[in-house]
JSON list of C-alpha atoms in Angstrom, two decimals:
[
{"chain": "A", "resi": 1, "resn": "MET", "atom": "CA", "xyz": [46.24, 105.31, 84.87]},
{"chain": "A", "resi": 2, "resn": "SER", "atom": "CA", "xyz": [46.32, 108.37, 87.09]},
{"chain": "A", "resi": 3, "resn": "PHE", "atom": "CA", "xyz": [48.06, 111.71, 86.67]},
{"chain": "A", "resi": 4, "resn": "LEU", "atom": "CA", "xyz": [50.63, 110.74, 89.32]},
{"chain": "A", "resi": 5, "resn": "ASP", "atom": "CA", "xyz": [51.70, 107.66, 87.38]},
{"chain": "A", "resi": 6, "resn": "THR", "atom": "CA", "xyz": [52.21, 109.70, 84.22]},
{"chain": "A", "resi": 7, "resn": "SER", "atom": "CA", "xyz": [54.19, 112.36, 86.04]},
{"chain": "A", "resi": 8, "resn": "LYS", "atom": "CA", "xyz": [56.37, 109.72, 87.65]},
{"chain": "A", "resi": 9, "resn": "ARG", "atom": "CA", "xyz": [57.07, 108.14, 84.29]},
{"chain": "A", "resi": 10, "resn": "LEU", "atom": "CA", "xyz": [57.93, 111.50, 82.75]},
{"chain": "A", "resi": 11, "resn": "ALA", "atom": "CA", "xyz": [60.23, 112.30, 85.67]},
{"chain": "A", "resi": 12, "resn": "ILE", "atom": "CA", "xyz": [62.01, 108.98, 85.29]},
{"chain": "A", "resi": 13, "resn": "ILE", "atom": "CA", "xyz": [62.39, 109.46, 81.53]},
{"chain": "A", "resi": 14, "resn": "ALA", "atom": "CA", "xyz": [63.73, 112.99, 82.06]},
{"chain": "A", "resi": 15, "resn": "PHE", "atom": "CA", "xyz": [66.14, 111.80, 84.72]},
{"chain": "A", "resi": 16, "resn": "CYS", "atom": "CA", "xyz": [67.46, 108.97, 82.52]},
{"chain": "A", "resi": 17, "resn": "SER", "atom": "CA", "xyz": [67.82, 111.34, 79.56]},
{"chain": "A", "resi": 18, "resn": "ALA", "atom": "CA", "xyz": [69.75, 113.83, 81.65]},
{"chain": "A", "resi": 19, "resn": "LEU", "atom": "CA", "xyz": [71.92, 111.09, 83.09]},
{"chain": "A", "resi": 20, "resn": "ALA", "atom": "CA", "xyz": [72.74, 109.73, 79.64]},
{"chain": "A", "resi": 21, "resn": "ALA", "atom": "CA", "xyz": [73.59, 113.21, 78.38]},
{"chain": "A", "resi": 22, "resn": "CYS", "atom": "CA", "xyz": [76.17, 113.63, 81.13]},
{"chain": "A", "resi": 23, "resn": "SER", "atom": "CA", "xyz": [78.29, 110.65, 80.15]},
{"chain": "A", "resi": 24, "resn": "ASP", "atom": "CA", "xyz": [81.35, 111.18, 78.00]},
{"chain": "A", "resi": 25, "resn": "LEU", "atom": "CA", "xyz": [81.39, 108.94, 74.98]},
{"chain": "A", "resi": 26, "resn": "PRO", "atom": "CA", "xyz": [84.85, 107.72, 73.96]},
{"chain": "A", "resi": 27, "resn": "GLU", "atom": "CA", "xyz": [86.24, 108.72, 70.63]},
{"chain": "A", "resi": 28, "resn": "LEU", "atom": "CA", "xyz": [86.47, 106.02, 67.99]},
{"chain": "A", "resi": 29, "resn": "GLU", "atom": "CA", "xyz": [90.08, 105.03, 67.46]},
{"chain": "A", "resi": 30, "resn": "VAL", "atom": "CA", "xyz": [89.55, 103.89, 63.89]},
{"chain": "A", "resi": 31, "resn": "SER", "atom": "CA", "xyz": [88.14, 106.10, 61.21]},
{"chain": "A", "resi": 32, "resn": "GLU", "atom": "CA", "xyz": [85.47, 104.99, 58.75]},
{"chain": "A", "resi": 33, "resn": "ALA", "atom": "CA", "xyz": [87.89, 105.38, 55.86]},
{"chain": "A", "resi": 34, "resn": "GLU", "atom": "CA", "xyz": [89.92, 102.39, 57.10]},
{"chain": "A", "resi": 35, "resn": "PHE", "atom": "CA", "xyz": [86.93, 100.05, 56.77]},
{"chain": "A", "resi": 36, "resn": "ASP", "atom": "CA", "xyz": [86.20, 98.44, 53.46]},
{"chain": "A", "resi": 37, "resn": "SER", "atom": "CA", "xyz": [82.58, 97.43, 53.00]},
{"chain": "A", "resi": 38, "resn": "LYS", "atom": "CA", "xyz": [83.58, 94.62, 50.61]},
{"chain": "A", "resi": 39, "resn": "THR", "atom": "CA", "xyz": [85.88, 92.87, 53.09]},
{"chain": "A", "resi": 40, "resn": "PRO", "atom": "CA", "xyz": [84.34, 89.57, 54.14]},
{"chain": "A", "resi": 41, "resn": "TYR", "atom": "CA", "xyz": [83.81, 88.66, 57.77]},
{"chain": "A", "resi": 42, "resn": "PRO", "atom": "CA", "xyz": [86.42, 86.32, 59.26]},
{"chain": "A", "resi": 43, "resn": "ASP", "atom": "CA", "xyz": [85.62, 82.61, 59.47]},
{"chain": "A", "resi": 44, "resn": "PHE", "atom": "CA", "xyz": [84.34, 81.18, 62.70]},
{"chain": "A", "resi": 45, "resn": "VAL", "atom": "CA", "xyz": [86.91, 79.26, 64.73]},
{"chain": "A", "resi": 46, "resn": "PRO", "atom": "CA", "xyz": [85.82, 76.36, 66.93]},
{"chain": "A", "resi": 47, "resn": "LEU", "atom": "CA", "xyz": [86.13, 77.06, 70.63]},
{"chain": "A", "resi": 48, "resn": "ASP", "atom": "CA", "xyz": [88.27, 73.95, 71.20]},
{"chain": "A", "resi": 49, "resn": "VAL", "atom": "CA", "xyz": [90.95, 75.37, 68.95]},
{"chain": "A", "resi": 50, "resn": "LEU", "atom": "CA", "xyz": [91.00, 78.64, 70.87]},
{"chain": "A", "resi": 51, "resn": "LEU", "atom": "CA", "xyz": [91.13, 76.99, 74.29]},
{"chain": "A", "resi": 52, "resn": "LYS", "atom": "CA", "xyz": [93.85, 74.49, 73.35]},
{"chain": "A", "resi": 53, "resn": "GLU", "atom": "CA", "xyz": [97.20, 75.40, 74.84]},
{"chain": "A", "resi": 54, "resn": "PRO", "atom": "CA", "xyz": [100.02, 75.65, 72.34]},
{"chain": "A", "resi": 55, "resn": "GLU", "atom": "CA", "xyz": [102.64, 72.95, 72.39]},
{"chain": "A", "resi": 56, "resn": "ALA", "atom": "CA", "xyz": [105.95, 73.92, 73.88]},
{"chain": "A", "resi": 57, "resn": "THR", "atom": "CA", "xyz": [108.57, 74.22, 71.19]},
{"chain": "A", "resi": 58, "resn": "ILE", "atom": "CA", "xyz": [112.18, 74.89, 71.95]},
{"chain": "A", "resi": 59, "resn": "THR", "atom": "CA", "xyz": [114.51, 75.60, 69.10]},
{"chain": "A", "resi": 60, "resn": "ASP", "atom": "CA", "xyz": [118.18, 74.67, 69.13]},
{"chain": "A", "resi": 61, "resn": "ASP", "atom": "CA", "xyz": [119.14, 78.32, 69.67]},
{"chain": "A", "resi": 62, "resn": "THR", "atom": "CA", "xyz": [116.84, 78.59, 72.69]},
{"chain": "A", "resi": 63, "resn": "GLN", "atom": "CA", "xyz": [118.13, 75.32, 74.12]},
{"chain": "A", "resi": 64, "resn": "ASN", "atom": "CA", "xyz": [121.75, 76.46, 73.71]},
{"chain": "A", "resi": 65, "resn": "ALA", "atom": "CA", "xyz": [120.98, 79.79, 75.38]},
{"chain": "A", "resi": 66, "resn": "LEU", "atom": "CA", "xyz": [119.29, 78.02, 78.31]},
{"chain": "A", "resi": 67, "resn": "ASP", "atom": "CA", "xyz": [122.19, 75.59, 78.71]},
{"chain": "A", "resi": 68, "resn": "THR", "atom": "CA", "xyz": [124.72, 78.42, 78.67]},
{"chain": "A", "resi": 69, "resn": "ARG", "atom": "CA", "xyz": [122.75, 80.37, 81.27]},
{"chain": "A", "resi": 70, "resn": "ARG", "atom": "CA", "xyz": [122.44, 77.29, 83.49]},
{"chain": "A", "resi": 71, "resn": "GLU", "atom": "CA", "xyz": [126.19, 76.66, 83.33]},
{"chain": "A", "resi": 72, "resn": "ASP", "atom": "CA", "xyz": [126.90, 80.32, 84.16]},
{"chain": "A", "resi": 73, "resn": "LEU", "atom": "CA", "xyz": [124.60, 80.21, 87.17]},
{"chain": "A", "resi": 74, "resn": "LEU", "atom": "CA", "xyz": [126.10, 76.95, 88.44]},
{"chain": "A", "resi": 75, "resn": "SER", "atom": "CA", "xyz": [129.65, 78.29, 88.07]},
{"chain": "A", "resi": 76, "resn": "LYS", "atom": "CA", "xyz": [128.99, 81.37, 90.23]},
{"chain": "A", "resi": 77, "resn": "PRO", "atom": "CA", "xyz": [129.88, 80.99, 93.92]},
{"chain": "A", "resi": 78, "resn": "VAL", "atom": "CA", "xyz": [126.97, 80.92, 96.32]},
{"chain": "A", "resi": 79, "resn": "ALA", "atom": "CA", "xyz": [126.95, 83.93, 98.63]},
{"chain": "A", "resi": 80, "resn": "GLN", "atom": "CA", "xyz": [127.28, 82.97, 102.27]},
{"chain": "A", "resi": 81, "resn": "THR", "atom": "CA", "xyz": [124.59, 84.95, 104.04]},
{"chain": "A", "resi": 82, "resn": "GLU", "atom": "CA", "xyz": [123.27, 84.66, 107.54]},
{"chain": "A", "resi": 83, "resn": "PRO", "atom": "CA", "xyz": [119.70, 83.57, 107.79]},
{"chain": "A", "resi": 84, "resn": "ASN", "atom": "CA", "xyz": [117.33, 86.26, 109.04]},
{"chain": "A", "resi": 85, "resn": "GLU", "atom": "CA", "xyz": [116.47, 84.14, 112.06]},
{"chain": "A", "resi": 86, "resn": "ASP", "atom": "CA", "xyz": [120.07, 84.38, 113.36]},
{"chain": "A", "resi": 87, "resn": "ALA", "atom": "CA", "xyz": [120.08, 88.17, 112.99]},
{"chain": "A", "resi": 88, "resn": "LEU", "atom": "CA", "xyz": [116.74, 88.38, 114.76]},
{"chain": "A", "resi": 89, "resn": "GLN", "atom": "CA", "xyz": [117.94, 86.11, 117.56]},
{"chain": "A", "resi": 90, "resn": "LYS", "atom": "CA", "xyz": [121.08, 88.24, 117.99]},
{"chain": "A", "resi": 91, "resn": "ARG", "atom": "CA", "xyz": [118.92, 91.35, 118.29]},
{"chain": "A", "resi": 92, "resn": "ILE", "atom": "CA", "xyz": [116.68, 89.69, 120.87]},
{"chain": "A", "resi": 93, "resn": "ASP", "atom": "CA", "xyz": [119.69, 88.56, 122.90]},
{"chain": "A", "resi": 94, "resn": "ALA", "atom": "CA", "xyz": [121.22, 92.06, 122.79]},
{"chain": "A", "resi": 95, "resn": "LEU", "atom": "CA", "xyz": [117.96, 93.61, 124.02]},
{"chain": "A", "resi": 96, "resn": "ARG", "atom": "CA", "xyz": [117.64, 91.08, 126.86]},
{"chain": "A", "resi": 97, "resn": "LYS", "atom": "CA", "xyz": [121.24, 91.73, 127.89]},
{"chain": "A", "resi": 98, "resn": "ARG", "atom": "CA", "xyz": [120.59, 95.47, 127.89]},
{"chain": "A", "resi": 99, "resn": "GLN", "atom": "CA", "xyz": [117.43, 94.99, 129.96]},
{"chain": "A", "resi": 100, "resn": "GLN", "atom": "CA", "xyz": [119.34, 92.91, 132.51]},
{"chain": "A", "resi": 101, "resn": "GLU", "atom": "CA", "xyz": [122.10, 95.53, 132.73]},
{"chain": "A", "resi": 102, "resn": "LEU", "atom": "CA", "xyz": [119.56, 98.30, 133.29]},
{"chain": "A", "resi": 103, "resn": "SER", "atom": "CA", "xyz": [117.66, 96.36, 135.92]},
{"chain": "A", "resi": 104, "resn": "ALA", "atom": "CA", "xyz": [120.91, 95.49, 137.72]},
{"chain": "A", "resi": 105, "resn": "SER", "atom": "CA", "xyz": [122.11, 99.11, 137.73]},
{"chain": "A", "resi": 106, "resn": "THR", "atom": "CA", "xyz": [118.87, 100.64, 139.07]},
{"chain": "A", "resi": 107, "resn": "PRO", "atom": "CA", "xyz": [117.79, 100.02, 142.66]},
{"chain": "A", "resi": 108, "resn": "SER", "atom": "CA", "xyz": [114.68, 97.95, 143.17]},
{"chain": "A", "resi": 109, "resn": "ARG", "atom": "CA", "xyz": [111.55, 100.02, 143.47]},
{"chain": "A", "resi": 110, "resn": "THR", "atom": "CA", "xyz": [107.84, 99.49, 143.40]},
{"chain": "A", "resi": 111, "resn": "PRO", "atom": "CA", "xyz": [106.02, 100.65, 140.27]},
{"chain": "A", "resi": 112, "resn": "GLU", "atom": "CA", "xyz": [103.92, 103.17, 142.22]},
{"chain": "A", "resi": 113, "resn": "VAL", "atom": "CA", "xyz": [106.94, 105.00, 143.67]},
{"chain": "A", "resi": 114, "resn": "GLU", "atom": "CA", "xyz": [108.95, 106.92, 141.13]},
{"chain": "A", "resi": 115, "resn": "THR", "atom": "CA", "xyz": [111.19, 109.90, 141.51]},
{"chain": "A", "resi": 116, "resn": "SER", "atom": "CA", "xyz": [110.72, 112.87, 139.24]},
{"chain": "A", "resi": 117, "resn": "SER", "atom": "CA", "xyz": [114.02, 112.18, 137.44]},
{"chain": "A", "resi": 118, "resn": "GLU", "atom": "CA", "xyz": [112.86, 108.68, 136.48]},
{"chain": "A", "resi": 119, "resn": "GLN", "atom": "CA", "xyz": [109.49, 109.74, 135.09]},
{"chain": "A", "resi": 120, "resn": "SER", "atom": "CA", "xyz": [109.31, 109.41, 131.33]},
{"chain": "A", "resi": 121, "resn": "ILE", "atom": "CA", "xyz": [105.82, 110.94, 131.07]},
{"chain": "A", "resi": 122, "resn": "GLU", "atom": "CA", "xyz": [105.20, 114.54, 132.03]},
{"chain": "A", "resi": 123, "resn": "ASP", "atom": "CA", "xyz": [102.82, 115.16, 134.92]},
{"chain": "A", "resi": 124, "resn": "ARG", "atom": "CA", "xyz": [100.30, 117.02, 132.76]},
{"chain": "A", "resi": 125, "resn": "LEU", "atom": "CA", "xyz": [100.20, 114.16, 130.24]},
{"chain": "A", "resi": 126, "resn": "ARG", "atom": "CA", "xyz": [99.97, 111.57, 133.02]},
{"chain": "A", "resi": 127, "resn": "ASP", "atom": "CA", "xyz": [96.94, 113.37, 134.50]},
{"chain": "A", "resi": 128, "resn": "ARG", "atom": "CA", "xyz": [95.30, 113.50, 131.11]},
{"chain": "A", "resi": 129, "resn": "LEU", "atom": "CA", "xyz": [95.89, 109.78, 130.56]},
{"chain": "A", "resi": 130, "resn": "GLU", "atom": "CA", "xyz": [94.60, 108.81, 134.01]},
{"chain": "A", "resi": 131, "resn": "ASN", "atom": "CA", "xyz": [91.54, 111.08, 133.99]},
{"chain": "A", "resi": 132, "resn": "GLY", "atom": "CA", "xyz": [90.56, 110.55, 130.39]},
{"chain": "A", "resi": 133, "resn": "ILE", "atom": "CA", "xyz": [89.60, 113.09, 127.81]},
{"chain": "A", "resi": 134, "resn": "ARG", "atom": "CA", "xyz": [87.01, 115.60, 128.89]},
{"chain": "A", "resi": 135, "resn": "PRO", "atom": "CA", "xyz": [84.50, 116.72, 126.26]},
{"chain": "A", "resi": 136, "resn": "PRO", "atom": "CA", "xyz": [84.76, 120.39, 125.39]},
{"chain": "A", "resi": 137, "resn": "THR", "atom": "CA", "xyz": [82.32, 122.68, 127.12]},
{"chain": "A", "resi": 138, "resn": "PRO", "atom": "CA", "xyz": [80.37, 125.17, 125.04]},
{"chain": "A", "resi": 139, "resn": "SER", "atom": "CA", "xyz": [81.54, 128.72, 125.51]},
{"chain": "A", "resi": 140, "resn": "GLU", "atom": "CA", "xyz": [78.96, 131.13, 126.83]}
]
């Protein structure tokens, strides 16, 4: 065993010790006074008993409450609501109608030719979009 191996081991032990000292240990929630040393350990329970699902038991009171709730729910009128698909279709139709009205009201033009009043993007922004982003130059 060389000196380097020993120093590595000591460094690892020191690192682990320092790492363990940094952790916060949780406080015990139960004090020692609550434990009785003469209390026997609980009996072992077979795993099958623990994994077995309990049988469903419904008492008369529970059954009556469920029947009453069911009758109340059946007696309430069902709300007449429009399906979401109809609302979505109405919105799509309204947007198509608006698009047709706008295209009918504006004269036909080619996409390359636009007047300055029809431009929705400012010229400076359009130049930046077309030419790309230039990397900053270092100041001298």
